PDB file of C-alpha atoms in Angstrom:
ATOM      1  CA  MET Y   1      -0.089   0.047  -0.106  1.00 38.00           C
ATOM      2  CA  LEU Y   2       2.898   2.456   0.736  1.00 37.00           C
ATOM      3  CA  LYS Y   3       4.288   1.708  -2.514  1.00 39.00           C
ATOM      4  CA  LEU Y   4       1.018   2.619  -4.097  1.00 35.00           C
ATOM      5  CA  PHE Y   5       0.959   5.883  -2.424  1.00 36.00           C
ATOM      6  CA  ARG Y   6       4.413   6.674  -3.392  1.00 41.00           C
ATOM      7  CA  LEU Y   7       3.675   5.847  -7.109  1.00 38.00           C
ATOM      8  CA  ALA Y   8       0.578   8.095  -6.932  1.00 40.00           C
ATOM      9  CA  PHE Y   9       2.727  10.860  -5.515  1.00 37.00           C
ATOM     10  CA  LEU Y  10       5.325  10.594  -8.227  1.00 37.00           C
ATOM     11  CA  LEU Y  11       2.763  10.572 -11.082  1.00 38.00           C
ATOM     12  CA  MET Y  12       1.323  13.821  -9.537  1.00 41.00           C
ATOM     13  CA  LEU Y  13       4.893  15.373  -9.784  1.00 41.00           C
ATOM     14  CA  ILE Y  14       5.403  14.370 -13.450  1.00 39.00           C
ATOM     15  CA  ALA Y  15       1.816  14.890 -14.756  1.00 42.00           C
ATOM     16  CA  PRO Y  16       1.462  17.780 -17.143  1.00 42.00           C
ATOM     17  CA  LEU Y  17       0.445  21.009 -15.423  1.00 38.00           C
ATOM     18  CA  PRO Y  18      -2.541  23.055 -16.855  1.00 40.00           C
ATOM     19  CA  ALA Y  19      -1.569  25.906 -19.201  1.00 44.00           C
ATOM     20  CA  ARG Y  20      -0.334  29.065 -17.081  1.00 46.00           C
ATOM     21  CA  ALA Y  21      -2.463  31.995 -17.426  1.00 54.00           C
ATOM     22  CA  ALA Y  22      -0.545  35.006 -18.857  1.00 64.00           C
ATOM     23  CA  SER Y  23       0.569  37.576 -16.083  1.00 84.00           C
ATOM     24  CA  CYS Y  24      -0.147  41.192 -16.406  1.00 92.00           C
ATOM     25  CA  GLY Y  25       2.456  43.822 -15.998  1.00 92.00           C
ATOM     26  CA  GLY Y  26       2.924  47.656 -15.621  1.00 88.00           C
ATOM     27  CA  SER Y  27       5.904  48.355 -17.912  1.00 91.00           C
ATOM     28  CA  ALA Y  28       7.244  47.125 -21.182  1.00 92.00           C
ATOM     29  CA  THR Y  29       9.753  44.705 -19.603  1.00 93.00           C
ATOM     30  CA  GLY Y  30       7.537  41.589 -19.436  1.00 94.00           C
ATOM     31  CA  PHE Y  31       5.331  42.247 -22.399  1.00 97.00           C
ATOM     32  CA  GLY Y  32       7.161  39.857 -24.721  1.00 96.00           C
ATOM     33  CA  ALA Y  33       6.835  36.882 -22.416  1.00 96.00           C
ATOM     34  CA  TRP Y  34       3.140  37.943 -21.798  1.00 97.00           C
ATOM     35  CA  LEU Y  35       2.382  37.858 -25.537  1.00 97.00           C
ATOM     36  CA  ASP Y  36       3.918  34.475 -25.871  1.00 96.00           C
ATOM     37  CA  ASP Y  37       1.768  33.040 -23.280  1.00 96.00           C
ATOM     38  CA  PHE Y  38      -1.310  34.806 -24.703  1.00 97.00           C
ATOM     39  CA  LYS Y  39      -0.627  33.318 -28.111  1.00 97.00           C
ATOM     40  CA  GLN Y  40      -0.524  29.915 -26.589  1.00 96.00           C
ATOM     41  CA  GLU Y  41      -3.858  30.500 -24.784  1.00 96.00           C
ATOM     42  CA  ALA Y  42      -5.517  31.963 -27.976  1.00 97.00           C
ATOM     43  CA  ALA Y  43      -4.375  28.867 -29.960  1.00 97.00           C
ATOM     44  CA  ALA Y  44      -5.922  26.617 -27.418  1.00 96.00           C
ATOM     45  CA  LYS Y  45      -9.149  28.419 -27.943  1.00 94.00           C
ATOM     46  CA  GLY Y  46      -9.098  27.868 -31.598  1.00 96.00           C
ATOM     47  CA  ILE Y  47      -7.326  30.789 -33.214  1.00 97.00           C
ATOM     48  CA  SER Y  48      -5.207  29.493 -35.904  1.00 97.00           C
ATOM     49  CA  GLN Y  49      -1.438  30.020 -36.207  1.00 96.00           C
ATOM     50  CA  LYS Y  50      -1.891  31.683 -39.449  1.00 96.00           C
ATOM     51  CA  THR Y  51      -4.194  34.320 -37.738  1.00 97.00           C
ATOM     52  CA  LEU Y  52      -1.884  34.756 -34.643  1.00 97.00           C
ATOM     53  CA  ASP Y  53       1.107  35.246 -37.161  1.00 96.00           C
ATOM     54  CA  ALA Y  54      -0.727  37.721 -39.211  1.00 96.00           C
ATOM     55  CA  ALA Y  55      -2.248  39.671 -36.457  1.00 97.00           C
ATOM     56  CA  LEU Y  56       0.315  39.670 -33.554  1.00 97.00           C
ATOM     57  CA  ALA Y  57       3.672  39.572 -35.324  1.00 92.00           C
ATOM     58  CA  GLU Y  58       4.529  43.085 -35.179  1.00 92.00           C
ATOM     59  CA  VAL Y  59       2.442  44.041 -31.996  1.00 97.00           C
ATOM     60  CA  ALA Y  60       4.582  45.940 -29.478  1.00 96.00           C
ATOM     61  CA  TYR Y  61       3.881  47.632 -25.996  1.00 97.00           C
ATOM     62  CA  ASP Y  62       2.467  50.996 -26.631  1.00 96.00           C
ATOM     63  CA  ARG Y  63       3.061  53.641 -24.107  1.00 95.00           C
ATOM     64  CA  ALA Y  64       0.769  56.089 -25.767  1.00 94.00           C
ATOM     65  CA  ILE Y  65      -2.052  53.781 -25.275  1.00 96.00           C
ATOM     66  CA  ILE Y  66      -1.414  53.670 -21.504  1.00 95.00           C
ATOM     67  CA  SER Y  67      -1.170  57.405 -21.346  1.00 92.00           C
ATOM     68  CA  ARG Y  68      -4.541  57.775 -23.117  1.00 92.00           C
ATOM     69  CA  ASP Y  69      -6.099  55.221 -20.772  1.00 91.00           C
ATOM     70  CA  ARG Y  70      -4.962  56.998 -17.551  1.00 86.00           C
ATOM     71  CA  GLY Y  71      -6.410  60.367 -18.664  1.00 79.00           C
ATOM     72  CA  ALA Y  72      -9.374  59.086 -20.636  1.00 68.00           C
ATOM     73  CA  GLN Y  73     -12.138  60.040 -18.251  1.00 65.00           C
ATOM     74  CA  LYS Y  74     -11.397  63.723 -17.650  1.00 72.00           C
ATOM     75  CA  VAL Y  75     -13.688  64.941 -20.453  1.00 75.00           C
ATOM     76  CA  PHE Y  76     -16.666  63.182 -18.766  1.00 79.00           C
ATOM     77  CA  LYS Y  77     -16.285  65.130 -15.587  1.00 82.00           C
ATOM     78  CA  LEU Y  78     -17.361  68.318 -17.457  1.00 87.00           C
ATOM     79  CA  SER Y  79     -20.823  69.796 -16.576  1.00 91.00           C
ATOM     80  CA  PHE Y  80     -23.580  68.890 -18.876  1.00 94.00           C
ATOM     81  CA  ASP Y  81     -23.774  72.256 -20.416  1.00 95.00           C
ATOM     82  CA  ARG Y  82     -20.097  72.346 -21.036  1.00 94.00           C
ATOM     83  CA  PHE Y  83     -19.987  68.873 -22.468  1.00 93.00           C
ATOM     84  CA  ALA Y  84     -23.052  69.334 -24.671  1.00 95.00           C
ATOM     85  CA  ALA Y  85     -21.868  72.728 -26.001  1.00 95.00           C
ATOM     86  CA  ARG Y  86     -18.467  71.177 -26.814  1.00 94.00           C
ATOM     87  CA  LEU Y  87     -19.998  68.342 -28.844  1.00 95.00           C
ATOM     88  CA  ILE Y  88     -23.339  69.644 -30.247  1.00 97.00           C
ATOM     89  CA  THR Y  89     -21.820  72.563 -32.199  1.00 96.00           C
ATOM     90  CA  PRO Y  90     -23.618  74.450 -35.120  1.00 96.00           C
ATOM     91  CA  SER Y  91     -21.543  72.876 -37.687  1.00 97.00           C
ATOM     92  CA  ARG Y  92     -22.187  69.394 -36.428  1.00 97.00           C
ATOM     93  CA  LEU Y  93     -25.740  69.910 -36.209  1.00 97.00           C
ATOM     94  CA  ALA Y  94     -25.971  71.270 -39.605  1.00 97.00           C
ATOM     95  CA  ARG Y  95     -23.971  68.296 -40.884  1.00 98.00           C
ATOM     96  CA  GLY Y  96     -26.315  66.011 -39.026  1.00 98.00           C
ATOM     97  CA  ARG Y  97     -29.352  67.653 -40.648  1.00 97.00           C
ATOM     98  CA  ASP Y  98     -27.808  67.243 -44.200  1.00 98.00           C
ATOM     99  CA  LEU Y  99     -27.019  63.502 -43.421  1.00 98.00           C
ATOM    100  CA  LEU Y 100     -30.303  62.878 -42.177  1.00 97.00           C
ATOM    101  CA  GLN Y 101     -31.878  63.858 -45.504  1.00 97.00           C
ATOM    102  CA  ARG Y 102     -29.093  62.329 -47.544  1.00 97.00           C
ATOM    103  CA  HIS Y 103     -29.622  58.931 -45.981  1.00 98.00           C
ATOM    104  CA  ALA Y 104     -33.379  59.186 -45.630  1.00 98.00           C
ATOM    105  CA  ASP Y 105     -34.093  55.977 -47.558  1.00 98.00           C
ATOM    106  CA  LEU Y 106     -31.369  53.995 -45.753  1.00 98.00           C
ATOM    107  CA  LEU Y 107     -32.516  55.239 -42.275  1.00 98.00           C
ATOM    108  CA  ARG Y 108     -36.112  54.324 -42.913  1.00 98.00           C
ATOM    109  CA  ARG Y 109     -35.173  50.931 -43.964  1.00 98.00           C
ATOM    110  CA  ILE Y 110     -33.069  50.394 -40.733  1.00 98.00           C
ATOM    111  CA  GLU Y 111     -35.854  51.885 -38.661  1.00 98.00           C
ATOM    112  CA  ALA Y 112     -38.277  49.380 -40.193  1.00 98.00           C
ATOM    113  CA  ARG Y 113     -36.119  46.365 -39.201  1.00 98.00           C
ATOM    114  CA  TYR Y 114     -34.636  47.549 -35.859  1.00 98.00           C
ATOM    115  CA  GLY Y 115     -37.103  50.140 -34.575  1.00 98.00           C
ATOM    116  CA  VAL Y 116     -34.425  52.797 -33.996  1.00 98.00           C
ATOM    117  CA  PRO Y 117     -35.046  56.229 -35.745  1.00 98.00           C
ATOM    118  CA  GLY Y 118     -32.654  58.084 -37.864  1.00 98.00           C
ATOM    119  CA  PRO Y 119     -32.001  61.028 -35.604  1.00 98.00           C
ATOM    120  CA  VAL Y 120     -30.658  58.661 -32.928  1.00 98.00           C
ATOM    121  CA  LEU Y 121     -28.263  56.827 -35.367  1.00 98.00           C
ATOM    122  CA  ILE Y 122     -27.084  60.110 -36.912  1.00 98.00           C
ATOM    123  CA  SER Y 123     -26.472  61.530 -33.400  1.00 98.00           C
ATOM    124  CA  ILE Y 124     -24.284  58.636 -32.337  1.00 98.00           C
ATOM    125  CA  TRP Y 125     -22.449  58.658 -35.797  1.00 98.00           C
ATOM    126  CA  GLY Y 126     -21.776  62.342 -35.168  1.00 98.00           C
ATOM    127  CA  LEU Y 127     -20.641  62.156 -31.624  1.00 97.00           C
ATOM    128  CA  GLU Y 128     -18.394  59.069 -32.125  1.00 97.00           C
ATOM    129  CA  THR Y 129     -16.478  59.870 -35.307  1.00 97.00           C
ATOM    130  CA  GLY Y 130     -17.731  63.202 -36.690  1.00 97.00           C
ATOM    131  CA  PHE Y 131     -19.933  61.136 -39.112  1.00 98.00           C
ATOM    132  CA  GLY Y 132     -17.182  58.770 -40.032  1.00 96.00           C
ATOM    133  CA  ALA Y 133     -14.573  61.533 -40.615  1.00 95.00           C
ATOM    134  CA  ASP Y 134     -12.344  60.495 -37.671  1.00 95.00           C
ATOM    135  CA  ASN Y 135     -12.516  56.723 -37.026  1.00 95.00           C
ATOM    136  CA  GLY Y 136      -9.217  56.706 -35.245  1.00 95.00           C
ATOM    137  CA  ASN Y 137      -5.659  55.534 -36.570  1.00 94.00           C
ATOM    138  CA  PHE Y 138      -4.456  53.486 -33.702  1.00 96.00           C
ATOM    139  CA  LYS Y 139      -3.564  49.924 -34.423  1.00 97.00           C
ATOM    140  CA  THR Y 140      -6.323  48.109 -32.856  1.00 97.00           C
ATOM    141  CA  LEU Y 141      -4.550  44.849 -32.110  1.00 98.00           C
ATOM    142  CA  GLN Y 142      -1.525  46.575 -30.557  1.00 98.00           C
ATOM    143  CA  ALA Y 143      -3.897  48.828 -28.594  1.00 98.00           C
ATOM    144  CA  LEU Y 144      -5.722  45.817 -27.320  1.00 98.00           C
ATOM    145  CA  ALA Y 145      -2.727  43.899 -26.574  1.00 98.00           C
ATOM    146  CA  THR Y 146      -1.087  46.765 -24.597  1.00 98.00           C
ATOM    147  CA  LEU Y 147      -4.347  47.114 -22.578  1.00 97.00           C
ATOM    148  CA  ALA Y 148      -4.669  43.451 -22.113  1.00 98.00           C
ATOM    149  CA  TYR Y 149      -1.231  43.153 -20.719  1.00 98.00           C
ATOM    150  CA  ASP Y 150      -1.742  46.164 -18.460  1.00 96.00           C
ATOM    151  CA  CYS Y 151      -3.036  45.116 -15.012  1.00 95.00           C
ATOM    152  CA  ARG Y 152      -5.662  47.810 -14.624  1.00 93.00           C
ATOM    153  CA  ARG Y 153      -8.347  46.103 -16.849  1.00 94.00           C
ATOM    154  CA  SER Y 154      -6.499  42.933 -17.967  1.00 96.00           C
ATOM    155  CA  PRO Y 155      -9.439  40.354 -18.154  1.00 96.00           C
ATOM    156  CA  GLN Y 156     -11.678  42.748 -20.045  1.00 96.00           C
ATOM    157  CA  PHE Y 157      -9.102  43.722 -22.663  1.00 97.00           C
ATOM    158  CA  THR Y 158      -7.804  40.201 -22.900  1.00 97.00           C
ATOM    159  CA  GLN Y 159     -11.338  39.072 -24.052  1.00 97.00           C
ATOM    160  CA  GLU Y 160     -11.467  42.143 -26.334  1.00 98.00           C
ATOM    161  CA  LEU Y 161      -8.234  40.941 -28.005  1.00 98.00           C
ATOM    162  CA  ASN Y 162      -9.474  37.362 -28.334  1.00 98.00           C
ATOM    163  CA  ASP Y 163     -12.567  38.787 -29.990  1.00 97.00           C
ATOM    164  CA  ALA Y 164     -10.468  41.032 -32.395  1.00 97.00           C
ATOM    165  CA  LEU Y 165      -8.619  37.893 -33.385  1.00 98.00           C
ATOM    166  CA  THR Y 166     -11.872  36.013 -34.174  1.00 97.00           C
ATOM    167  CA  ILE Y 167     -12.865  38.945 -36.357  1.00 95.00           C
ATOM    168  CA  VAL Y 168      -9.644  38.650 -38.324  1.00 95.00           C
ATOM    169  CA  GLN Y 169      -9.978  34.833 -38.464  1.00 95.00           C
ATOM    170  CA  SER Y 170     -13.607  35.253 -39.893  1.00 92.00           C
ATOM    171  CA  GLY Y 171     -12.225  37.408 -42.745  1.00 89.00           C
ATOM    172  CA  ASP Y 172     -14.424  40.381 -41.973  1.00 88.00           C
ATOM    173  CA  MET Y 173     -11.268  42.626 -41.524  1.00 89.00           C
ATOM    174  CA  SER Y 174      -7.372  42.153 -42.116  1.00 93.00           C
ATOM    175  CA  PRO Y 175      -5.015  43.180 -39.331  1.00 95.00           C
ATOM    176  CA  ALA Y 176      -3.883  46.107 -41.416  1.00 93.00           C
ATOM    177  CA  ARG Y 177      -7.342  47.502 -41.809  1.00 92.00           C
ATOM    178  CA  MET Y 178      -8.163  47.089 -38.180  1.00 94.00           C
ATOM    179  CA  ARG Y 179      -7.464  50.510 -36.973  1.00 95.00           C
ATOM    180  CA  GLY Y 180      -9.505  52.758 -34.734  1.00 96.00           C
ATOM    181  CA  ASP Y 181      -9.507  54.605 -31.388  1.00 95.00           C
ATOM    182  CA  TRP Y 182      -7.063  54.000 -28.752  1.00 95.00           C
ATOM    183  CA  ALA Y 183      -9.212  51.572 -26.736  1.00 95.00           C
ATOM    184  CA  GLY Y 184      -9.771  49.148 -29.427  1.00 97.00           C
ATOM    185  CA  GLU Y 185     -13.066  50.843 -30.774  1.00 97.00           C
ATOM    186  CA  ILE Y 186     -13.591  49.995 -34.473  1.00 95.00           C
ATOM    187  CA  GLY Y 187     -15.546  51.578 -37.204  1.00 96.00           C
ATOM    188  CA  GLN Y 188     -17.817  54.586 -37.774  1.00 97.00           C
ATOM    189  CA  THR Y 189     -19.593  54.316 -34.655  1.00 98.00           C
ATOM    190  CA  GLN Y 190     -16.754  52.727 -32.586  1.00 97.00           C
ATOM    191  CA  PHE Y 191     -17.658  49.188 -31.757  1.00 97.00           C
ATOM    192  CA  MET Y 192     -15.541  47.132 -29.344  1.00 97.00           C
ATOM    193  CA  PRO Y 193     -14.669  43.746 -30.715  1.00 97.00           C
ATOM    194  CA  SER Y 194     -16.962  41.979 -28.494  1.00 97.00           C
ATOM    195  CA  SER Y 195     -19.896  44.075 -29.571  1.00 97.00           C
ATOM    196  CA  TYR Y 196     -18.793  43.773 -33.306  1.00 97.00           C
ATOM    197  CA  LEU Y 197     -18.971  39.971 -33.073  1.00 96.00           C
ATOM    198  CA  LYS Y 198     -22.411  40.190 -31.318  1.00 97.00           C
ATOM    199  CA  TYR Y 199     -24.186  42.977 -33.173  1.00 98.00           C
ATOM    200  CA  ALA Y 200     -22.511  43.748 -36.443  1.00 97.00           C
ATOM    201  CA  VAL Y 201     -24.655  43.059 -39.531  1.00 97.00           C
ATOM    202  CA  ASP Y 202     -24.062  43.018 -43.248  1.00 96.00           C
ATOM    203  CA  PHE Y 203     -26.711  45.482 -44.248  1.00 98.00           C
ATOM    204  CA  ASP Y 204     -25.322  46.436 -47.674  1.00 97.00           C
ATOM    205  CA  GLY Y 205     -25.359  42.748 -48.829  1.00 96.00           C
ATOM    206  CA  ASP Y 206     -21.911  42.467 -49.949  1.00 94.00           C
ATOM    207  CA  GLY Y 207     -21.072  39.422 -47.748  1.00 91.00           C
ATOM    208  CA  ARG Y 208     -18.958  41.241 -45.157  1.00 89.00           C
ATOM    209  CA  ARG Y 209     -19.759  43.075 -42.014  1.00 92.00           C
ATOM    210  CA  ASP Y 210     -17.590  46.163 -42.640  1.00 92.00           C
ATOM    211  CA  LEU Y 211     -18.186  48.864 -40.070  1.00 94.00           C
ATOM    212  CA  ILE Y 212     -15.245  51.106 -41.227  1.00 93.00           C
ATOM    213  CA  ARG Y 213     -16.048  51.601 -45.044  1.00 93.00           C
ATOM    214  CA  SER Y 214     -19.711  50.810 -45.148  1.00 95.00           C
ATOM    215  CA  THR Y 215     -22.102  53.400 -43.801  1.00 97.00           C
ATOM    216  CA  PRO Y 216     -25.155  50.978 -44.085  1.00 98.00           C
ATOM    217  CA  ASP Y 217     -23.280  48.189 -42.104  1.00 97.00           C
ATOM    218  CA  ALA Y 218     -22.102  50.864 -39.467  1.00 98.00           C
ATOM    219  CA  LEU Y 219     -25.667  52.449 -38.904  1.00 98.00           C
ATOM    220  CA  ALA Y 220     -27.616  49.121 -39.167  1.00 98.00           C
ATOM    221  CA  SER Y 221     -25.160  47.559 -36.618  1.00 98.00           C
ATOM    222  CA  THR Y 222     -25.648  50.412 -34.218  1.00 98.00           C
ATOM    223  CA  ALA Y 223     -29.486  50.031 -34.475  1.00 98.00           C
ATOM    224  CA  ASN Y 224     -29.091  46.269 -33.828  1.00 98.00           C
ATOM    225  CA  PHE Y 225     -26.961  46.977 -30.794  1.00 98.00           C
ATOM    226  CA  LEU Y 226     -29.425  49.396 -29.326  1.00 98.00           C
ATOM    227  CA  ARG Y 227     -32.312  47.092 -30.061  1.00 98.00           C
ATOM    228  CA  GLY Y 228     -30.350  44.173 -28.352  1.00 98.00           C
ATOM    229  CA  LYS Y 229     -29.885  46.316 -25.354  1.00 98.00           C
ATOM    230  CA  GLY Y 230     -33.686  46.921 -24.938  1.00 98.00           C
ATOM    231  CA  TRP Y 231     -34.665  49.741 -27.339  1.00 98.00           C
ATOM    232  CA  GLN Y 232     -38.394  50.210 -27.627  1.00 98.00           C
ATOM    233  CA  ALA Y 233     -39.633  51.177 -30.988  1.00 98.00           C
ATOM    234  CA  GLY Y 234     -41.845  54.462 -30.756  1.00 97.00           C
ATOM    235  CA  ALA Y 235     -40.891  55.284 -27.286  1.00 98.00           C
ATOM    236  CA  GLY Y 236     -38.936  58.427 -26.129  1.00 97.00           C
ATOM    237  CA  TRP Y 237     -35.318  58.792 -25.427  1.00 98.00           C
ATOM    238  CA  ALA Y 238     -34.989  61.798 -23.254  1.00 97.00           C
ATOM    239  CA  GLU Y 239     -33.869  61.317 -19.613  1.00 97.00           C
ATOM    240  CA  GLY Y 240     -36.584  59.632 -17.744  1.00 97.00           C
ATOM    241  CA  GLU Y 241     -38.115  58.113 -20.764  1.00 98.00           C
ATOM    242  CA  PRO Y 242     -38.103  54.495 -21.740  1.00 98.00           C
ATOM    243  CA  ASN Y 243     -35.145  54.424 -24.081  1.00 98.00           C
ATOM    244  CA  PHE Y 244     -32.731  56.631 -22.152  1.00 98.00           C
ATOM    245  CA  PRO Y 245     -31.144  53.586 -20.253  1.00 98.00           C
ATOM    246  CA  VAL Y 246     -30.317  52.085 -23.634  1.00 98.00           C
ATOM    247  CA  PHE Y 247     -27.928  55.126 -24.181  1.00 98.00           C
ATOM    248  CA  LEU Y 248     -26.271  54.270 -20.913  1.00 98.00           C
ATOM    249  CA  GLU Y 249     -25.615  50.847 -22.392  1.00 97.00           C
ATOM    250  CA  TRP Y 250     -23.908  52.464 -25.225  1.00 97.00           C
ATOM    251  CA  ASN Y 251     -21.876  54.662 -22.997  1.00 94.00           C
ATOM    252  CA  GLN Y 252     -21.990  54.698 -19.165  1.00 93.00           C
ATOM    253  CA  SER Y 253     -21.327  58.203 -18.859  1.00 94.00           C
ATOM    254  CA  ARG Y 254     -24.595  59.997 -18.008  1.00 95.00           C
ATOM    255  CA  VAL Y 255     -23.279  63.308 -19.375  1.00 96.00           C
ATOM    256  CA  TYR Y 256     -22.725  61.587 -22.636  1.00 96.00           C
ATOM    257  CA  ALA Y 257     -26.152  59.969 -22.675  1.00 97.00           C
ATOM    258  CA  ARG Y 258     -27.834  63.197 -21.930  1.00 97.00           C
ATOM    259  CA  THR Y 259     -25.816  64.840 -24.766  1.00 98.00           C
ATOM    260  CA  LEU Y 260     -26.836  62.238 -27.141  1.00 98.00           C
ATOM    261  CA  ALA Y 261     -30.542  62.478 -26.150  1.00 98.00           C
ATOM    262  CA  LEU Y 262     -30.399  66.245 -26.673  1.00 98.00           C
ATOM    263  CA  PHE Y 263     -28.606  65.908 -30.123  1.00 98.00           C
ATOM    264  CA  ALA Y 264     -31.112  63.263 -31.328  1.00 98.00           C
ATOM    265  CA  THR Y 265     -33.996  65.461 -30.285  1.00 98.00           C
ATOM    266  CA  LYS Y 266     -32.588  68.530 -31.931  1.00 97.00           C
ATOM    267  CA  LEU Y 267     -32.162  66.531 -35.121  1.00 97.00           C
ATOM    268  CA  ALA Y 268     -35.592  65.021 -34.776  1.00 96.00           C
ATOM    269  CA  GLY Y 269     -37.205  68.466 -34.767  1.00 90.00           C
ATOM    270  CA  GLU Y 270     -35.916  68.912 -38.244  1.00 53.00           C
ATOM    271  CA  ARG Y 271     -37.692  66.002 -39.759  1.00 48.00           C
TER     272      ARG Y 271
END
């Protein structure tokens, strides 16, 4: 019996250990080792070696991303009046009104399918990227890898990085085209990869969910996101009305949600 216990103990010592989770860090020093560990974990989850090589071969720790992350919330501490005045400018309102008319047919078709009216979609488009004029030029995979390695929100961004790799593997976007804002947001209305996978739609029918170059895909995907978060067709969206909480699902900042509601209300008055 003693020999059996000893044998069992030896087998425990030589048995393969479970894969070690990649450790986060606070400087560039350990990034390379972290990335190697992450690649092993991603491969175990079904990401192909071809995708890993294409997406992560040139990824490096990006201090500019960390700097942006540390100072990102300052603007949301402004008062509502200051925040709204900063974002709902006369020129942005005029541009929104023009686009509301220019895309009237597209917006009607989107509303018929998802229940979200045009002024809401145009407002999100305007606030997020200036109606697609500035989608961001950060390398999405590098930004996500940096934030996944950083200890502040490592689990959240590790999942987003995995989702971004899934997008690449699906063929919707190549790594080179995957550029956006500093926190990994993609496209004309700034979808995180997790939201992209869940809510992005091919509304223009070209066989690809392209939120960067296709305005129909970007706006319809935004409507699909809002519907998925509980949007009620025909209900109001001002603070205190049924659809206002859905704006907080889009962006948790109340000052942003109130500004979005005001912008959409101003545009709706022009219809």
